[in-house]
Amino acid sequence: FVSGWFAKPMPVQYEKPSPSYLHEFLDEMHAENIREHLRKFTRLPHLAGTLQNLRLAEQIQKEWLAFGLDSAELVWYDVLLSYPNGTKPNYISIVDQHGEEFFKSLLAEPVPEGYEDLTDIVPPYSAFSAQGKPEGDLVYVNYGRTEDFFKLDREMGINCTGKIVIARYGKIFRGNKVKNAMLAGAKGIVLYSDPADYSAVGVEPYPAGWNLPGGGAQRGNVLNLNGAGDPLTPGYPAKEYTYRFSPEEGLGLPKIPVHPIGYNDAARLLNKVRMTIHTYNQVTRIYNVIGKIRGAQEPDRYVILGGHRDAWVFGGIDPISGAAVVHEIAQASGKLMQRGWRPRRTLIFASWDAEEFGLLGSTEWAEDNAKILQDRAVAYINADSAIEGMYTLRVDCTPSLQTLVYDVTKQVGSPEVGEEGMSLYDSWHKRDNWTDNRDAPRINKLGSGSDFEAYFIRLGIASARARYTKNRKDTYSNYPVYHSVYETYEIVEHFYDPTFQRLLAVARVRGGLIFHLADAPILPLNCLEYAHALIQYAHGILKIAQKHPEAMQRYTVSFDALFSAVNNFTNAANDFHQRLKKVDTTDLLAVRMVNDQLMYLERAFIDPLGLPDRPFYRHIIFAPSSHNKYAGESFPGIYDALFDIESAVDPARAWDEVKRQISIAAFTVNAASNTLNPVA
Amino acid sequence: FVSGWFAKPMPVQYEKPSPSYLHEFLDEMHAENIREHLRKFTRLPHLAGTLQNLRLAEQIQKEWLAFGLDSAELVWYDVLLSYPNGTKPNYISIVDQHGEEFFKSLLAEPVPEGYEDLTDIVPPYSAFSAQGKPEGDLVYVNYGRTEDFFKLDREMGINCTGKIVIARYGKIFRGNKVKNAMLAGAKGIVLYSDPADYSAVGVEPYPAGWNLPGGGAQRGNVLNLNGAGDPLTPGYPAKEYTYRFSPEEGLGLPKIPVHPIGYNDAARLLNKVRMTIHTYNQVTRIYNVIGKIRGAQEPDRYVILGGHRDAWVFGGIDPISGAAVVHEIAQASGKLMQRGWRPRRTLIFASWDAEEFGLLGSTEWAEDNAKILQDRAVAYINADSAIEGMYTLRVDCTPSLQTLVYDVTKQVGSPEVGEEGMSLYDSWHKRDNWTDNRDAPRINKLGSGSDFEAYFIRLGIASARARYTKNRKDTYSNYPVYHSVYETYEIVEHFYDPTFQRLLAVARVRGGLIFHLADAPILPLNCLEYAHALIQYAHGILKIAQKHPEAMQRYTVSFDALFSAVNNFTNAANDFHQRLKKVDTTDLLAVRMVNDQLMYLERAFIDPLGLPDRPFYRHIIFAPSSHNKYAGESFPGIYDALFDIESAVDPARAWDEVKRQISIAAFTVNAASNTLNPVA
């Protein structure tokens, strides 16, 4: 019954929005403007919960209104944040036999030139670390991944119980490292940036180049929220009336001290260390800016462009390279409005707060507006950092948005020198093709680690993100100065995008996506691409299970139901697209009806019961990996049930859970296919 | 801020469907036809899971197609059912000192005249009873309510641990009695029908009258499913591929033997008894019949008329008086279609199976189609027993349907002799007014115990039920022969509705509701009535809390947020209705937009996280009472948190839970009010 392989996605001809307005829209975005937004927004630190970040919110609000948006509001929440103690610094020390500290890690990073007079640069810290002064033997745990701890425990016989562990940054989300350390029984964890992971070959440290200096350290939160938003109000917006758990009951908070250091300090550490951590948690008001352009024909359909504004320090890359792009898209929208354009559907612009503290601003707003978003949201386009490398485009999106991404990138020019007249699509395509037989630029699954999470994984709204990235052959993690004080305006101007053409290209991709989604009479969502992806994911998860052929036979584990459901989905998607071609586009209700089917398709993958022990991760096809929040896992329920199943204490029970998860996935895919069938 | 009292619901003028077709529709329903349907469908027993009930499904399917419905399908599920052992009977006995049984309860009810030759009448039993032969002292626990067990324990010092308890039927759902007995430590529970509860004064036992004979006993399931549907597949449809819990893990199954007896036998029982129970559980295929009439303008909007078909024996009242009415409505719809009528929206007719075993057929179909129903269902009208008394109409519905219920009953004539020319509304009004100041017929909250549960409480679809009922001053429970073999066609024909005018009136009410809901351009849902109800419920729950003024002060418990949210809701509902008056009804998208707001309003009260420990009861405004499944509780989360709070072991924690529930209710009401605000 697996006929799906033969149903390769076909190019779908959507009725396109008026091309003249699209090009006017893309042309209204200018590299020089983006440069100015970036410059203006990165002069001062704007950490979430600080007055400076509120001021920046007010400035953005004011400017969005000036651009011509119909409304721009500040929307606040009172969420749990975490700050270093202003008078008692955090550090790692080596202690002699008399208890004297004869080495202490740096209390702050050397401040880059031009910023020396600023007093409010938060020193490197791990947000939400527990307080404490644990002392003990130091165990090196490599990247602190699940497999690293398995190796220590199972192959090397090294026990981390009661130890302080040191992990290098990279490969996985730091919160997963902390969780793994806790599970291994460690009493503290030190994180450091190894040159192997945070220095590109042949590049100088900042300011001479864009590598991380030896005194630089990566800030970041170390929560394991699993999509909950504010740790004290999981599931509900953190408003003045909201019941809050007590701080000890807070969701996803680490129970041990955590601290990040640079590699100069890391190289000094000996067998035995002391951690001194005074970081404290505090309920703090944060502010989102929500701007709207009311849709002309379907004001009750929402296309959202959202990215965060808060930064650990200046946020030159993360997030302001993205926020500057959003600002330019808002400005271009306003200019078009002055010429009489108004989108068919409502556009929502969001400047999120406290992303760095666990996606808090975006998640609280999603919780606050869940009912409306569930009914009305067409798509969510994320706008975090617009650049993290100088090589080509990177897109992560839900399968149904792939066709639109290709369409849009064909309408945008390559920003690379020597590629004048070439489309971004072609430039991207030649640098990064799919690894399977498909001849098109590679598109990735959405994981997490940015503000789309609540919209995609919890609410089931079709989502995408796009940014400029490095060559995937480069082995360093993120970009070297990630979350350090060296993320300045200058690093973008001098190294990443001197002409601002790359940021402009990203602006046009993000802007082109929301333009089409908001303006096309038929929604540019392609369920054939979803069918194609489901077939691949089903084969992928089957392959993992088939590593255990005896167990599959012994416990009668079959994937037939899942493949049958995927087959149904493929057939339904094909039939739907056949019918779509025949829709009378002058029949407003008929158009609305097929659009509703397209819009609600992503919603159909949501299981209200959530994934096991992760009630806010409710998407049955995609979830952040349980071992690395940044990575997307397909069929996560089945994947997690299969993970390390060879070590299960009760294999019969473990395989039973695999069968239960297959059943849930099969039901969900089949139910989603039913939403594409004729409505009556 | 409690200005809500001044915002009394105003009569709303909806654009009505074409009145000529409405009257043709109502006129097409005939008492004689209903009589024939009832006669035909009650000749044989049709217990869920039996061949006879499949045959009846096929007959209904065939006739619906003959009436002219666009489609009629059999939809099956494999669910856990429960049957007495065919060779080892269940009974209660008294044992002498040698272990000899010198008294045994009846193994079957005396069969009524005309039905003696039938071999497949299931004897009285408690479906899903545990098996066993417990022996022990008998403790009388009155109705087996929470308060009855409190009284035994706290006032009388009687311990039920290790005892067999005997409870009389009535007041609450029998499953709650069984749960209470288990919580009290009983090792078995006998249920019996006391004449005080199952005999009306001055009425003869059947067949001379409609009272329960002394040998009659009430069948019924004794589950505590809390909305889960099939005990082995909670949350998912029970299809061939579905993962099933093992029978021991089944949800809501009683752990002790349960058995029902008549009052002749109950009067014979002594202090010490033995229960002999061989009832077994078995996964069994059940069949719903789903008929559809495709909507002409909005086929993707569904109005559902559903009622069950399975009966414990003949189902003369429960459910066939209702199924006969559905059949007549389907026939009338078909006749109108032949004259060129087609509803604006899609009509779905459902004949549910296995309602008696825990609302299984309707809940499995709701699970199977949850995603589609969530997107598209406008309303669910329930059609269980159409008559349970001879006095007047009884309606339970969501507040937003009250106005429509009044409108419809004004268009239907009274069925009572001597009230020719009087409307059903007036006949009902003079018999049963609201107890507060409102001058209109009383309408009740929806509880549970019938097939609307999954649609209303789990999915948040506006729902209503209507039937003819007894005078609420009559003190007997249900109707005396409820769930006995004496529920025959003849009891309806001879006593309850000799002219079938009452069933006809109910048919016209149910039919009128679906007609308006399916055909009116603007959905006949009134959010002002919801606002009015919320104000009353908020005051009601505050009053309960205020029984503990010291605790409220000590633990700083405030209902301000809830009242503020209700106030917001009232304002939003008023504004919405002002805007509704101005909607250009020729603007198809504008009409669709307000209709979507009206349709999704009920959905907005659903919390995906569910009520505490009841994940499938997700409606924050209404849930079945935790102490009586039949009764509806408003603000159930707060109510349950306050219940017996004076006995809480940890009062601070208990009042904290009250605060958490108030916060959830306030958020939900406020979020629902936001769905009524302008969309952009």
mmCIF file of C-alpha atoms in Angstrom, chain B residues 51-208:
data_model
loop_
_atom_site.group_PDB
_atom_site.id
_atom_site.type_symbol
_atom_site.label_atom_id
_atom_site.label_comp_id
_atom_site.label_asym_id
_atom_site.label_seq_id
_atom_site.Cartn_x
_atom_site.Cartn_y
_atom_site.Cartn_z
ATOM 1 C CA LEU B 51 -26.742 -8.928 15.908
ATOM 2 C CA GLN B 52 -30.215 -7.460 16.404
ATOM 3 C CA ASN B 53 -28.812 -4.045 17.014
ATOM 4 C CA LEU B 54 -26.683 -4.281 13.883
ATOM 5 C CA ARG B 55 -29.789 -5.277 11.949
ATOM 6 C CA LEU B 56 -31.624 -2.266 13.325
ATOM 7 C CA ALA B 57 -28.712 -0.052 12.257
ATOM 8 C CA GLU B 58 -28.929 -1.453 8.750
ATOM 9 C CA GLN B 59 -32.660 -0.859 8.693
ATOM 10 C CA ILE B 60 -32.255 2.750 9.768
ATOM 11 C CA GLN B 61 -29.474 3.247 7.224
ATOM 12 C CA LYS B 62 -31.704 1.877 4.466
ATOM 13 C CA GLU B 63 -34.663 4.008 5.469
ATOM 14 C CA TRP B 64 -32.627 7.211 5.792
ATOM 15 C CA LEU B 65 -31.378 6.684 2.257
ATOM 16 C CA ALA B 66 -34.949 6.030 1.127
ATOM 17 C CA PHE B 67 -36.048 9.269 2.819
ATOM 18 C CA GLY B 68 -33.609 11.092 0.548
ATOM 19 C CA LEU B 69 -30.562 11.810 2.706
ATOM 20 C CA ASP B 70 -27.441 12.322 0.625
ATOM 21 C CA SER B 71 -25.618 9.568 2.449
ATOM 22 C CA ALA B 72 -26.031 7.131 5.328
ATOM 23 C CA GLU B 73 -23.109 5.085 6.528
ATOM 24 C CA LEU B 74 -22.454 2.451 9.164
ATOM 25 C CA VAL B 75 -19.437 3.479 11.219
ATOM 26 C CA TRP B 76 -18.088 0.819 13.555
ATOM 27 C CA TYR B 77 -15.804 0.774 16.589
ATOM 28 C CA ASP B 78 -14.491 -2.126 18.658
ATOM 29 C CA VAL B 79 -15.169 -1.139 22.236
ATOM 30 C CA LEU B 80 -15.200 -2.830 25.602
ATOM 31 C CA LEU B 81 -18.727 -3.984 26.459
ATOM 32 C CA SER B 82 -19.951 -6.131 29.355
ATOM 33 C CA TYR B 83 -22.457 -8.972 29.429
ATOM 34 C CA PRO B 84 -23.810 -11.423 31.981
ATOM 35 C CA ASN B 85 -22.477 -14.936 31.579
ATOM 36 C CA GLY B 86 -25.070 -16.902 29.610
ATOM 37 C CA THR B 87 -24.801 -20.006 31.756
ATOM 38 C CA LYS B 88 -23.742 -18.752 35.176
ATOM 39 C CA PRO B 89 -26.324 -16.288 36.452
ATOM 40 C CA ASN B 90 -25.667 -13.290 38.690
ATOM 41 C CA TYR B 91 -27.626 -13.033 41.937
ATOM 42 C CA ILE B 92 -27.631 -11.968 45.558
ATOM 43 C CA SER B 93 -28.204 -14.615 48.182
ATOM 44 C CA ILE B 94 -28.551 -15.091 51.895
ATOM 45 C CA VAL B 95 -26.392 -17.844 53.272
ATOM 46 C CA ASP B 96 -27.061 -19.892 56.377
ATOM 47 C CA GLN B 97 -24.433 -20.955 58.886
ATOM 48 C CA HIS B 98 -23.593 -24.012 56.758
ATOM 49 C CA GLY B 99 -22.940 -21.858 53.714
ATOM 50 C CA GLU B 100 -26.215 -22.952 52.104
ATOM 51 C CA GLU B 101 -28.024 -20.315 50.085
ATOM 52 C CA PHE B 102 -31.541 -20.203 51.445
ATOM 53 C CA PHE B 103 -32.620 -17.112 49.473
ATOM 54 C CA LYS B 104 -31.653 -16.019 45.986
ATOM 55 C CA SER B 105 -32.659 -12.842 44.207
ATOM 56 C CA LEU B 106 -34.590 -13.164 40.933
ATOM 57 C CA LEU B 107 -32.456 -14.141 37.959
ATOM 58 C CA ALA B 108 -34.713 -12.246 35.559
ATOM 59 C CA GLU B 109 -37.680 -9.906 35.582
ATOM 60 C CA PRO B 110 -41.137 -11.336 34.900
ATOM 61 C CA VAL B 111 -41.539 -10.718 31.162
ATOM 62 C CA PRO B 112 -44.486 -8.561 30.093
ATOM 63 C CA GLU B 113 -47.341 -10.048 28.102
ATOM 64 C CA GLY B 114 -46.683 -10.424 24.405
ATOM 65 C CA TYR B 115 -42.926 -10.711 24.809
ATOM 66 C CA GLU B 116 -42.778 -14.112 26.532
ATOM 67 C CA ASP B 117 -41.345 -15.943 23.557
ATOM 68 C CA LEU B 118 -38.291 -13.771 23.194
ATOM 69 C CA THR B 119 -35.097 -15.477 24.275
ATOM 70 C CA ASP B 120 -32.633 -12.653 24.189
ATOM 71 C CA ILE B 121 -33.789 -10.365 26.956
ATOM 72 C CA VAL B 122 -30.678 -9.596 28.959
ATOM 73 C CA PRO B 123 -31.377 -10.074 32.691
ATOM 74 C CA PRO B 124 -30.863 -7.113 35.034
ATOM 75 C CA TYR B 125 -27.134 -6.561 35.643
ATOM 76 C CA SER B 126 -24.654 -3.838 36.298
ATOM 77 C CA ALA B 127 -22.557 -3.540 33.166
ATOM 78 C CA PHE B 128 -18.797 -3.666 33.802
ATOM 79 C CA SER B 129 -19.254 -5.083 37.315
ATOM 80 C CA ALA B 130 -16.198 -6.907 38.576
ATOM 81 C CA GLN B 131 -16.604 -10.660 38.910
ATOM 82 C CA GLY B 132 -16.605 -12.268 42.302
ATOM 83 C CA LYS B 133 -18.486 -13.880 45.146
ATOM 84 C CA PRO B 134 -18.006 -11.571 48.085
ATOM 85 C CA GLU B 135 -19.825 -12.407 51.290
ATOM 86 C CA GLY B 136 -20.303 -10.086 54.172
ATOM 87 C CA ASP B 137 -22.329 -7.875 56.404
ATOM 88 C CA LEU B 138 -24.713 -5.606 54.597
ATOM 89 C CA VAL B 139 -24.643 -1.848 55.244
ATOM 90 C CA TYR B 140 -27.455 0.341 54.012
ATOM 91 C CA VAL B 141 -26.003 3.543 52.516
ATOM 92 C CA ASN B 142 -29.219 5.304 51.468
ATOM 93 C CA TYR B 143 -28.631 6.711 47.955
ATOM 94 C CA GLY B 144 -24.893 6.126 48.135
ATOM 95 C CA ARG B 145 -24.191 9.819 47.627
ATOM 96 C CA THR B 146 -21.079 11.539 48.897
ATOM 97 C CA GLU B 147 -23.142 13.095 51.675
ATOM 98 C CA ASP B 148 -24.628 9.702 52.588
ATOM 99 C CA PHE B 149 -21.176 8.212 53.083
ATOM 100 C CA PHE B 150 -20.059 11.347 54.981
ATOM 101 C CA LYS B 151 -23.002 10.894 57.313
ATOM 102 C CA LEU B 152 -22.276 7.224 57.888
ATOM 103 C CA ASP B 153 -18.627 7.898 58.551
ATOM 104 C CA ARG B 154 -18.663 11.234 60.357
ATOM 105 C CA GLU B 155 -21.964 11.209 62.231
ATOM 106 C CA MET B 156 -22.889 7.589 62.698
ATOM 107 C CA GLY B 157 -19.403 6.137 62.960
ATOM 108 C CA ILE B 158 -20.239 3.315 60.578
ATOM 109 C CA ASN B 159 -17.289 1.921 58.680
ATOM 110 C CA CYS B 160 -17.979 0.311 55.300
ATOM 111 C CA THR B 161 -14.568 -1.269 54.917
ATOM 112 C CA GLY B 162 -14.910 -4.918 53.984
ATOM 113 C CA LYS B 163 -18.691 -4.690 53.980
ATOM 114 C CA ILE B 164 -21.216 -5.207 51.214
ATOM 115 C CA VAL B 165 -23.251 -2.048 50.890
ATOM 116 C CA ILE B 166 -26.757 -1.671 49.561
ATOM 117 C CA ALA B 167 -27.831 1.599 48.008
ATOM 118 C CA ARG B 168 -31.141 2.609 46.647
ATOM 119 C CA TYR B 169 -31.282 3.894 43.116
ATOM 120 C CA GLY B 170 -32.069 7.521 42.470
ATOM 121 C CA LYS B 171 -30.796 11.075 42.991
ATOM 122 C CA ILE B 172 -27.390 10.469 41.372
ATOM 123 C CA PHE B 173 -25.830 8.415 38.591
ATOM 124 C CA ARG B 174 -25.291 4.841 39.688
ATOM 125 C CA GLY B 175 -21.589 4.945 38.709
ATOM 126 C CA ASN B 176 -21.052 7.602 41.380
ATOM 127 C CA LYS B 177 -22.669 5.317 43.974
ATOM 128 C CA VAL B 178 -20.264 2.546 43.018
ATOM 129 C CA LYS B 179 -17.271 4.870 43.132
ATOM 130 C CA ASN B 180 -18.310 6.103 46.573
ATOM 131 C CA ALA B 181 -18.712 2.526 47.794
ATOM 132 C CA MET B 182 -15.226 1.671 46.537
ATOM 133 C CA LEU B 183 -13.760 4.752 48.212
ATOM 134 C CA ALA B 184 -15.454 3.693 51.453
ATOM 135 C CA GLY B 185 -13.753 0.301 51.193
ATOM 136 C CA ALA B 186 -16.836 -1.804 50.435
ATOM 137 C CA LYS B 187 -16.213 -5.147 48.769
ATOM 138 C CA GLY B 188 -19.471 -5.182 46.838
ATOM 139 C CA ILE B 189 -22.511 -3.036 46.228
ATOM 140 C CA VAL B 190 -26.122 -4.007 45.677
ATOM 141 C CA LEU B 191 -28.402 -1.486 43.997
ATOM 142 C CA TYR B 192 -32.171 -1.631 44.314
ATOM 143 C CA SER B 193 -35.229 0.330 43.281
ATOM 144 C CA ASP B 194 -37.142 1.586 46.279
ATOM 145 C CA PRO B 195 -40.880 2.250 45.822
ATOM 146 C CA ALA B 196 -40.253 5.697 47.313
ATOM 147 C CA ASP B 197 -38.153 6.448 44.263
ATOM 148 C CA TYR B 198 -39.658 4.275 41.552
ATOM 149 C CA SER B 199 -43.410 4.366 42.187
ATOM 150 C CA ALA B 200 -45.597 7.373 41.557
ATOM 151 C CA VAL B 201 -48.415 7.852 44.042
ATOM 152 C CA GLY B 202 -51.730 6.437 42.914
ATOM 153 C CA VAL B 203 -50.299 4.638 39.933
ATOM 154 C CA GLU B 204 -50.447 0.863 39.384
ATOM 155 C CA PRO B 205 -47.432 -1.234 38.514
ATOM 156 C CA TYR B 206 -47.041 -2.090 34.853
ATOM 157 C CA PRO B 207 -49.011 -3.325 32.904
ATOM 158 C CA ALA B 208 -52.009 -1.854 34.771
#
